[in-house]
mmCIF file with all atom_site columns, C-alpha atoms in Angstrom:
data_model
loop_
_atom_site.group_PDB
_atom_site.id
_atom_site.type_symbol
_atom_site.label_atom_id
_atom_site.label_alt_id
_atom_site.label_comp_id
_atom_site.label_asym_id
_atom_site.label_entity_id
_atom_site.label_seq_id
_atom_site.pdbx_PDB_ins_code
_atom_site.Cartn_x
_atom_site.Cartn_y
_atom_site.Cartn_z
_atom_site.occupancy
_atom_site.B_iso_or_equiv
_atom_site.pdbx_formal_charge
_atom_site.auth_seq_id
_atom_site.auth_comp_id
_atom_site.auth_asym_id
_atom_site.auth_atom_id
_atom_site.pdbx_PDB_model_num
ATOM 1   C CA . MET A 1 1   ? 0.292   -10.754 -0.585  1.00 0.00 ? 141 MET A CA 1
ATOM 2   C CA . PHE A 1 2   ? 0.309   -7.486  -1.872  1.00 0.00 ? 142 PHE A CA 1
ATOM 3   C CA . PHE A 1 3   ? -0.265  -3.799  -0.156  1.00 0.00 ? 143 PHE A CA 1
ATOM 4   C CA . ASP A 1 4   ? 2.495   -4.551  2.467   1.00 0.00 ? 144 ASP A CA 1
ATOM 5   C CA . GLY A 1 5   ? -0.311  -7.395  3.384   1.00 0.00 ? 145 GLY A CA 1
ATOM 6   C CA . ALA A 1 6   ? -3.670  -5.317  3.895   1.00 0.00 ? 146 ALA A CA 1
ATOM 7   C CA . LEU A 1 7   ? -4.446  -8.549  1.242   1.00 0.00 ? 147 LEU A CA 1
ATOM 8   C CA . VAL A 1 8   ? -3.893  -11.588 0.326   1.00 0.00 ? 148 VAL A CA 1
ATOM 9   C CA . SER A 1 9   ? -5.243  -14.144 -1.589  1.00 0.00 ? 149 SER A CA 1
ATOM 10  C CA . ASP A 1 10  ? -5.222  -17.842 -2.852  1.00 0.00 ? 150 ASP A CA 1
ATOM 11  C CA . PRO A 1 11  ? -2.422  -18.308 -4.832  1.00 0.00 ? 151 PRO A CA 1
ATOM 12  C CA . HIS A 1 12  ? -4.220  -20.986 -6.868  1.00 0.00 ? 152 HIS A CA 1
ATOM 13  C CA . THR A 1 13  ? -7.961  -19.563 -6.792  1.00 0.00 ? 153 THR A CA 1
ATOM 14  C CA . GLY A 1 14  ? -7.663  -15.268 -6.344  1.00 0.00 ? 154 GLY A CA 1
ATOM 15  C CA . GLU A 1 15  ? -10.289 -16.153 -3.186  1.00 0.00 ? 155 GLU A CA 1
ATOM 16  C CA . GLU A 1 16  ? -9.264  -13.427 -0.917  1.00 0.00 ? 156 GLU A CA 1
ATOM 17  C CA . VAL A 1 17  ? -7.674  -14.419 2.475   1.00 0.00 ? 157 VAL A CA 1
ATOM 18  C CA . PHE A 1 18  ? -7.265  -11.651 4.175   1.00 0.00 ? 158 PHE A CA 1
ATOM 19  C CA . ILE A 1 19  ? -8.114  -7.950  3.329   1.00 0.00 ? 159 ILE A CA 1
ATOM 20  C CA . ARG A 1 20  ? -7.764  -4.729  5.538   1.00 0.00 ? 160 ARG A CA 1
ATOM 21  C CA . THR A 1 21  ? -9.811  -1.807  3.919   1.00 0.00 ? 161 THR A CA 1
ATOM 22  C CA . ILE A 1 22  ? -9.269  1.613   4.869   1.00 0.00 ? 162 ILE A CA 1
ATOM 23  C CA . ASP A 1 23  ? -12.333 2.805   6.859   1.00 0.00 ? 163 ASP A CA 1
ATOM 24  C CA . ARG A 1 24  ? -14.640 4.844   4.140   1.00 0.00 ? 164 ARG A CA 1
ATOM 25  C CA . SER A 1 25  ? -14.426 8.469   6.627   1.00 0.00 ? 165 SER A CA 1
ATOM 26  C CA . LEU A 1 26  ? -10.859 7.838   7.314   1.00 0.00 ? 166 LEU A CA 1
ATOM 27  C CA . VAL A 1 27  ? -10.101 8.015   3.032   1.00 0.00 ? 167 VAL A CA 1
ATOM 28  C CA . GLY A 1 28  ? -12.429 11.047  2.066   1.00 0.00 ? 168 GLY A CA 1
ATOM 29  C CA . GLU A 1 29  ? -10.697 12.719  5.106   1.00 0.00 ? 169 GLU A CA 1
ATOM 30  C CA . ALA A 1 30  ? -7.121  12.024  3.792   1.00 0.00 ? 170 ALA A CA 1
ATOM 31  C CA . VAL A 1 31  ? -8.865  13.277  0.910   1.00 0.00 ? 171 VAL A CA 1
ATOM 32  C CA . GLU A 1 32  ? -9.427  16.298  1.438   1.00 0.00 ? 172 GLU A CA 1
ATOM 33  C CA . PHE A 1 33  ? -5.916  16.453  3.425   1.00 0.00 ? 173 PHE A CA 1
ATOM 34  C CA . ALA A 1 34  ? -4.168  15.452  0.147   1.00 0.00 ? 174 ALA A CA 1
ATOM 35  C CA . HIS A 1 35  ? -6.419  18.358  -0.983  1.00 0.00 ? 175 HIS A CA 1
ATOM 36  C CA . ARG A 1 36  ? -5.860  20.830  1.311   1.00 0.00 ? 176 ARG A CA 1
ATOM 37  C CA . SER A 1 37  ? -1.849  20.103  0.547   1.00 0.00 ? 177 SER A CA 1
ATOM 38  C CA . ASP A 1 38  ? -1.468  19.723  -3.311  1.00 0.00 ? 178 ASP A CA 1
ATOM 39  C CA . ILE A 1 39  ? -0.223  15.841  -2.859  1.00 0.00 ? 179 ILE A CA 1
ATOM 40  C CA . ILE A 1 40  ? -0.689  13.835  -5.362  1.00 0.00 ? 180 ILE A CA 1
ATOM 41  C CA . PHE A 1 41  ? -2.566  10.831  -3.761  1.00 0.00 ? 181 PHE A CA 1
ATOM 42  C CA . ASP A 1 42  ? -3.490  7.741   -5.906  1.00 0.00 ? 182 ASP A CA 1
ATOM 43  C CA . LEU A 1 43  ? -6.231  4.696   -4.493  1.00 0.00 ? 183 LEU A CA 1
ATOM 44  C CA . PHE A 1 44  ? -5.656  1.279   -4.919  1.00 0.00 ? 184 PHE A CA 1
ATOM 45  C CA . SER A 1 45  ? -8.507  -2.328  -4.149  1.00 0.00 ? 185 SER A CA 1
ATOM 46  C CA . ALA A 1 46  ? -8.220  -5.101  -4.710  1.00 0.00 ? 186 ALA A CA 1
ATOM 47  C CA . THR A 1 47  ? -8.122  -4.902  -8.777  1.00 0.00 ? 187 THR A CA 1
ATOM 48  C CA . ASP A 1 48  ? -8.115  -1.155  -9.268  1.00 0.00 ? 188 ASP A CA 1
ATOM 49  C CA . TYR A 1 49  ? -5.840  1.425   -9.631  1.00 0.00 ? 189 TYR A CA 1
ATOM 50  C CA . PHE A 1 50  ? -7.685  5.045   -9.286  1.00 0.00 ? 190 PHE A CA 1
ATOM 51  C CA . ALA A 1 51  ? -6.328  8.660   -10.151 1.00 0.00 ? 191 ALA A CA 1
ATOM 52  C CA . GLU A 1 52  ? -8.838  11.818  -10.085 1.00 0.00 ? 192 GLU A CA 1
ATOM 53  C CA . LYS A 1 53  ? -6.644  13.559  -12.712 1.00 0.00 ? 193 LYS A CA 1
ATOM 54  C CA . GLU A 1 54  ? -3.465  12.864  -15.696 1.00 0.00 ? 194 GLU A CA 1
ATOM 55  C CA . SER A 1 55  ? 0.325   13.423  -13.612 1.00 0.00 ? 195 SER A CA 1
ATOM 56  C CA . TRP A 1 56  ? 3.400   12.510  -13.794 1.00 0.00 ? 196 TRP A CA 1
ATOM 57  C CA . VAL A 1 57  ? 2.601   9.966   -11.292 1.00 0.00 ? 197 VAL A CA 1
ATOM 58  C CA . THR A 1 58  ? 0.184   7.646   -13.205 1.00 0.00 ? 198 THR A CA 1
ATOM 59  C CA . ASP A 1 59  ? 2.562   8.704   -16.702 1.00 0.00 ? 199 ASP A CA 1
ATOM 60  C CA . ILE A 1 60  ? 5.303   6.328   -13.944 1.00 0.00 ? 200 ILE A CA 1
ATOM 61  C CA . ARG A 1 61  ? 2.539   3.864   -13.212 1.00 0.00 ? 201 ARG A CA 1
ATOM 62  C CA . ARG A 1 62  ? 1.812   2.918   -16.387 1.00 0.00 ? 202 ARG A CA 1
ATOM 63  C CA . ASP A 1 63  ? 4.719   3.872   -18.207 1.00 0.00 ? 203 ASP A CA 1
ATOM 64  C CA . TYR A 1 64  ? 7.525   2.075   -15.559 1.00 0.00 ? 204 TYR A CA 1
ATOM 65  C CA . PHE A 1 65  ? 5.071   -0.458  -14.148 1.00 0.00 ? 205 PHE A CA 1
ATOM 66  C CA . GLY A 1 66  ? 1.945   -1.154  -16.330 1.00 0.00 ? 206 GLY A CA 1
ATOM 67  C CA . ILE A 1 67  ? -0.828  0.296   -13.734 1.00 0.00 ? 207 ILE A CA 1
ATOM 68  C CA . VAL A 1 68  ? -3.335  1.718   -16.374 1.00 0.00 ? 208 VAL A CA 1
ATOM 69  C CA . PRO A 1 69  ? -4.823  4.212   -13.291 1.00 0.00 ? 209 PRO A CA 1
ATOM 70  C CA . THR A 1 70  ? -8.965  4.579   -13.699 1.00 0.00 ? 210 THR A CA 1
ATOM 71  C CA . PHE A 1 71  ? -9.516  8.101   -13.164 1.00 0.00 ? 211 PHE A CA 1
ATOM 72  C CA . ILE A 1 72  ? -12.607 9.252   -10.845 1.00 0.00 ? 212 ILE A CA 1
ATOM 73  C CA . ASP A 1 73  ? -13.678 12.272  -8.524  1.00 0.00 ? 213 ASP A CA 1
ATOM 74  C CA . PHE A 1 74  ? -12.919 10.179  -5.586  1.00 0.00 ? 214 PHE A CA 1
ATOM 75  C CA . GLY A 1 75  ? -15.886 11.660  -3.688  1.00 0.00 ? 215 GLY A CA 1
ATOM 76  C CA . ARG A 1 76  ? -17.194 9.979   -6.568  1.00 0.00 ? 216 ARG A CA 1
ATOM 77  C CA . LEU A 1 77  ? -16.380 6.656   -5.508  1.00 0.00 ? 217 LEU A CA 1
ATOM 78  C CA . PRO A 1 78  ? -19.132 3.767   -5.480  1.00 0.00 ? 218 PRO A CA 1
ATOM 79  C CA . GLU A 1 79  ? -19.617 3.025   -1.678  1.00 0.00 ? 219 GLU A CA 1
ATOM 80  C CA . ASP A 1 80  ? -18.901 0.001   -1.781  1.00 0.00 ? 220 ASP A CA 1
ATOM 81  C CA . GLU A 1 81  ? -14.854 0.201   -3.381  1.00 0.00 ? 221 GLU A CA 1
ATOM 82  C CA . LYS A 1 82  ? -13.174 -1.594  -1.381  1.00 0.00 ? 222 LYS A CA 1
ATOM 83  C CA . ILE A 1 83  ? -10.055 0.454   -0.952  1.00 0.00 ? 223 ILE A CA 1
ATOM 84  C CA . ILE A 1 84  ? -7.218  -0.957  0.630   1.00 0.00 ? 224 ILE A CA 1
ATOM 85  C CA . LYS A 1 85  ? -4.524  1.322   0.117   1.00 0.00 ? 225 LYS A CA 1
ATOM 86  C CA . GLY A 1 86  ? -3.642  4.922   -0.621  1.00 0.00 ? 226 GLY A CA 1
ATOM 87  C CA . THR A 1 87  ? -0.389  6.150   -1.334  1.00 0.00 ? 227 THR A CA 1
ATOM 88  C CA . LEU A 1 88  ? 1.182   9.768   -1.822  1.00 0.00 ? 228 LEU A CA 1
ATOM 89  C CA . VAL A 1 89  ? 3.703   10.179  -4.428  1.00 0.00 ? 229 VAL A CA 1
ATOM 90  C CA . VAL A 1 90  ? 5.837   12.755  -3.138  1.00 0.00 ? 230 VAL A CA 1
ATOM 91  C CA . CYS A 1 91  ? 9.356   14.526  -4.766  1.00 0.00 ? 231 CYS A CA 1
ATOM 92  C CA . SER A 1 92  ? 10.031  18.019  -4.437  1.00 0.00 ? 232 SER A CA 1
ATOM 93  C CA . GLN A 1 93  ? 10.569  19.700  0.269   1.00 0.00 ? 233 GLN A CA 1
ATOM 94  C CA . GLU A 1 94  ? 7.254   20.787  -0.333  1.00 0.00 ? 234 GLU A CA 1
ATOM 95  C CA . GLU A 1 95  ? 5.824   17.550  -0.944  1.00 0.00 ? 235 GLU A CA 1
ATOM 96  C CA . LYS A 1 96  ? 7.831   15.313  1.497   1.00 0.00 ? 236 LYS A CA 1
ATOM 97  C CA . ALA A 1 97  ? 7.350   18.910  4.253   1.00 0.00 ? 237 ALA A CA 1
ATOM 98  C CA . ALA A 1 98  ? 2.858   18.088  3.610   1.00 0.00 ? 238 ALA A CA 1
ATOM 99  C CA . ALA A 1 99  ? 3.281   14.036  3.481   1.00 0.00 ? 239 ALA A CA 1
ATOM 100 C CA . ASP A 1 100 ? 5.488   14.587  6.628   1.00 0.00 ? 240 ASP A CA 1
ATOM 101 C CA . ARG A 1 101 ? 1.590   16.498  8.249   1.00 0.00 ? 241 ARG A CA 1
ATOM 102 C CA . PHE A 1 102 ? -0.247  14.033  6.746   1.00 0.00 ? 242 PHE A CA 1
ATOM 103 C CA . ARG A 1 103 ? 1.883   11.401  8.703   1.00 0.00 ? 243 ARG A CA 1
ATOM 104 C CA . ARG A 1 104 ? 1.331   13.580  11.456  1.00 0.00 ? 244 ARG A CA 1
ATOM 105 C CA . HIS A 1 105 ? -2.946  14.162  11.612  1.00 0.00 ? 245 HIS A CA 1
ATOM 106 C CA . PHE A 1 106 ? -2.747  11.007  10.712  1.00 0.00 ? 246 PHE A CA 1
ATOM 107 C CA . ASP A 1 107 ? -0.707  9.295   13.385  1.00 0.00 ? 247 ASP A CA 1
ATOM 108 C CA . GLY A 1 108 ? -2.295  6.183   15.403  1.00 0.00 ? 248 GLY A CA 1
ATOM 109 C CA . ARG A 1 109 ? -5.218  6.561   12.693  1.00 0.00 ? 249 ARG A CA 1
ATOM 110 C CA . LEU A 1 110 ? -3.697  4.951   9.374   1.00 0.00 ? 250 LEU A CA 1
ATOM 111 C CA . THR A 1 111 ? -0.296  2.991   8.749   1.00 0.00 ? 251 THR A CA 1
ATOM 112 C CA . LEU A 1 112 ? 1.441   4.402   6.495   1.00 0.00 ? 252 LEU A CA 1
ATOM 113 C CA . SER A 1 113 ? 5.436   3.037   5.332   1.00 0.00 ? 253 SER A CA 1
ATOM 114 C CA . MET A 1 114 ? 7.271   4.470   2.462   1.00 0.00 ? 254 MET A CA 1
ATOM 115 C CA . SER A 1 115 ? 9.124   2.681   -0.178  1.00 0.00 ? 255 SER A CA 1
ATOM 116 C CA . LYS A 1 116 ? 11.196  3.737   -2.950  1.00 0.00 ? 256 LYS A CA 1
ATOM 117 C CA . THR A 1 117 ? 11.948  2.518   -6.310  1.00 0.00 ? 257 THR A CA 1
ATOM 118 C CA . PRO A 1 118 ? 16.146  2.337   -7.961  1.00 0.00 ? 258 PRO A CA 1
ATOM 119 C CA . ALA A 1 119 ? 14.681  3.583   -11.636 1.00 0.00 ? 259 ALA A CA 1
ATOM 120 C CA . TYR A 1 120 ? 13.145  6.945   -9.282  1.00 0.00 ? 260 TYR A CA 1
ATOM 121 C CA . PRO A 1 121 ? 15.436  7.801   -6.341  1.00 0.00 ? 261 PRO A CA 1
ATOM 122 C CA . ASP A 1 122 ? 14.497  11.691  -5.903  1.00 0.00 ? 262 ASP A CA 1
ATOM 123 C CA . ILE A 1 123 ? 10.364  9.802   -5.625  1.00 0.00 ? 263 ILE A CA 1
ATOM 124 C CA . ASP A 1 124 ? 8.719   9.311   -1.920  1.00 0.00 ? 264 ASP A CA 1
ATOM 125 C CA . TYR A 1 125 ? 6.051   6.037   -2.717  1.00 0.00 ? 265 TYR A CA 1
ATOM 126 C CA . ILE A 1 126 ? 4.835   6.453   0.949   1.00 0.00 ? 266 ILE A CA 1
ATOM 127 C CA . ASN A 1 127 ? 1.909   3.786   1.847   1.00 0.00 ? 267 ASN A CA 1
ATOM 128 C CA . VAL A 1 128 ? -1.304  4.998   3.443   1.00 0.00 ? 268 VAL A CA 1
ATOM 129 C CA . LEU A 1 129 ? -2.988  1.744   5.147   1.00 0.00 ? 269 LEU A CA 1
ATOM 130 C CA . ALA A 1 130 ? -5.510  0.885   7.923   1.00 0.00 ? 270 ALA A CA 1
ATOM 131 C CA . PRO A 1 131 ? -4.282  0.542   11.213  1.00 0.00 ? 271 PRO A CA 1
ATOM 132 C CA . GLY A 1 132 ? -2.534  -2.418  12.149  1.00 0.00 ? 272 GLY A CA 1
ATOM 133 C CA . VAL A 1 133 ? -1.639  -4.118  8.633   1.00 0.00 ? 273 VAL A CA 1
ATOM 134 C CA . SER A 1 134 ? 1.205   -6.222  8.074   1.00 0.00 ? 274 SER A CA 1
ATOM 135 C CA . LYS A 1 135 ? 3.097   -8.775  6.768   1.00 0.00 ? 275 LYS A CA 1
ATOM 136 C CA . LYS A 1 136 ? 3.297   -10.705 9.337   1.00 0.00 ? 276 LYS A CA 1
ATOM 137 C CA . SER A 1 137 ? -0.589  -10.741 10.184  1.00 0.00 ? 277 SER A CA 1
ATOM 138 C CA . ALA A 1 138 ? -1.145  -11.178 6.099   1.00 0.00 ? 278 ALA A CA 1
ATOM 139 C CA . LEU A 1 139 ? 1.233   -14.781 6.404   1.00 0.00 ? 279 LEU A CA 1
ATOM 140 C CA . ASP A 1 140 ? -0.165  -16.023 9.360   1.00 0.00 ? 280 ASP A CA 1
ATOM 141 C CA . ALA A 1 141 ? -3.567  -15.433 7.547   1.00 0.00 ? 281 ALA A CA 1
ATOM 142 C CA . LEU A 1 142 ? -1.781  -17.244 4.601   1.00 0.00 ? 282 LEU A CA 1
ATOM 143 C CA . VAL A 1 143 ? -0.755  -19.870 5.616   1.00 0.00 ? 283 VAL A CA 1
ATOM 144 C CA . GLY A 1 144 ? -3.428  -20.610 8.187   1.00 0.00 ? 284 GLY A CA 1
ATOM 145 C CA . HIS A 1 145 ? -5.606  -20.662 4.757   1.00 0.00 ? 285 HIS A CA 1
ATOM 146 C CA . LEU A 1 146 ? -2.934  -23.318 2.871   1.00 0.00 ? 286 LEU A CA 1
ATOM 147 C CA . GLY A 1 147 ? -2.620  -25.650 6.201   1.00 0.00 ? 287 GLY A CA 1
ATOM 148 C CA . ILE A 1 148 ? 0.451   -25.231 6.835   1.00 0.00 ? 288 ILE A CA 1
ATOM 149 C CA . SER A 1 149 ? 3.678   -23.887 9.353   1.00 0.00 ? 289 SER A CA 1
ATOM 150 C CA . LEU A 1 150 ? 5.608   -21.202 9.093   1.00 0.00 ? 290 LEU A CA 1
ATOM 151 C CA . GLU A 1 151 ? 8.435   -23.904 9.237   1.00 0.00 ? 291 GLU A CA 1
ATOM 152 C CA . GLN A 1 152 ? 7.029   -24.442 6.288   1.00 0.00 ? 292 GLN A CA 1
ATOM 153 C CA . VAL A 1 153 ? 7.546   -20.876 4.632   1.00 0.00 ? 293 VAL A CA 1
ATOM 154 C CA . MET A 1 154 ? 10.464  -19.709 2.964   1.00 0.00 ? 294 MET A CA 1
ATOM 155 C CA . ALA A 1 155 ? 10.220  -15.595 2.650   1.00 0.00 ? 295 ALA A CA 1
ATOM 156 C CA . ILE A 1 156 ? 11.853  -13.455 0.312   1.00 0.00 ? 296 ILE A CA 1
ATOM 157 C CA . GLY A 1 157 ? 12.036  -9.869  1.811   1.00 0.00 ? 297 GLY A CA 1
ATOM 158 C CA . ASP A 1 158 ? 14.332  -6.392  0.563   1.00 0.00 ? 298 ASP A CA 1
ATOM 159 C CA . GLY A 1 159 ? 13.707  -4.155  3.077   1.00 0.00 ? 299 GLY A CA 1
ATOM 160 C CA . VAL A 1 160 ? 12.390  -3.364  7.641   1.00 0.00 ? 300 VAL A CA 1
ATOM 161 C CA . ASN A 1 161 ? 10.049  -3.473  7.214   1.00 0.00 ? 301 ASN A CA 1
ATOM 162 C CA . ASP A 1 162 ? 10.445  -7.508  5.556   1.00 0.00 ? 302 ASP A CA 1
ATOM 163 C CA . VAL A 1 163 ? 11.785  -8.440  9.111   1.00 0.00 ? 303 VAL A CA 1
ATOM 164 C CA . PRO A 1 164 ? 8.790   -9.630  11.830  1.00 0.00 ? 304 PRO A CA 1
ATOM 165 C CA . VAL A 1 165 ? 8.262   -11.587 8.422   1.00 0.00 ? 305 VAL A CA 1
ATOM 166 C CA . LEU A 1 166 ? 11.915  -13.489 7.608   1.00 0.00 ? 306 LEU A CA 1
ATOM 167 C CA . SER A 1 167 ? 12.813  -13.539 11.069  1.00 0.00 ? 307 SER A CA 1
ATOM 168 C CA . SER A 1 168 ? 9.500   -16.196 11.292  1.00 0.00 ? 308 SER A CA 1
ATOM 169 C CA . VAL A 1 169 ? 10.098  -18.570 8.553   1.00 0.00 ? 309 VAL A CA 1
ATOM 170 C CA . GLY A 1 170 ? 11.833  -21.614 8.346   1.00 0.00 ? 310 GLY A CA 1
ATOM 171 C CA . LEU A 1 171 ? 13.894  -20.289 5.366   1.00 0.00 ? 311 LEU A CA 1
ATOM 172 C CA . ALA A 1 172 ? 14.443  -15.837 5.109   1.00 0.00 ? 312 ALA A CA 1
ATOM 173 C CA . VAL A 1 173 ? 15.434  -14.636 1.984   1.00 0.00 ? 313 VAL A CA 1
ATOM 174 C CA . ALA A 1 174 ? 17.283  -11.219 2.076   1.00 0.00 ? 314 ALA A CA 1
ATOM 175 C CA . MET A 1 175 ? 18.117  -9.466  -1.169  1.00 0.00 ? 315 MET A CA 1
ATOM 176 C CA . GLY A 1 176 ? 19.407  -5.227  -1.869  1.00 0.00 ? 316 GLY A CA 1
ATOM 177 C CA . ASN A 1 177 ? 17.030  -3.492  -3.463  1.00 0.00 ? 317 ASN A CA 1
#
């Protein structure tokens, strides 16, 4: 289960079991909004991390997370590229205010969730996903694919967005982050 539940792959074959992509017109609108607001916005498919230019964010993703960017003008992304997630990465108060304007502008049309990493406590990673994406929906798709019940599942979570999953499985483990 990846991208807050927007993508589920079969653990044995890698086959996509469940995918919720962001509508391409919304991707374009989000990119334009981020450009106008001068905030960094990255895009992800099932296999690639896309950035428009080198930045402190691409350095962190490469050095800390081990994710190598594919640099591309977002206006030139192939039409058949399935964009699963966008991410606003903000640090300054101005960037955080711009991210809040982004949230308000796309309210009801995109799902946003924030995450942090202990290595960079001042940075907010704001995941931008298709509406209705949730880890619980993804889990339901996975257990259906595997032909098992929720009672047979063990789930581990470290955030508020994990509560629906943790409360529905046979064995739940909540951990600190």
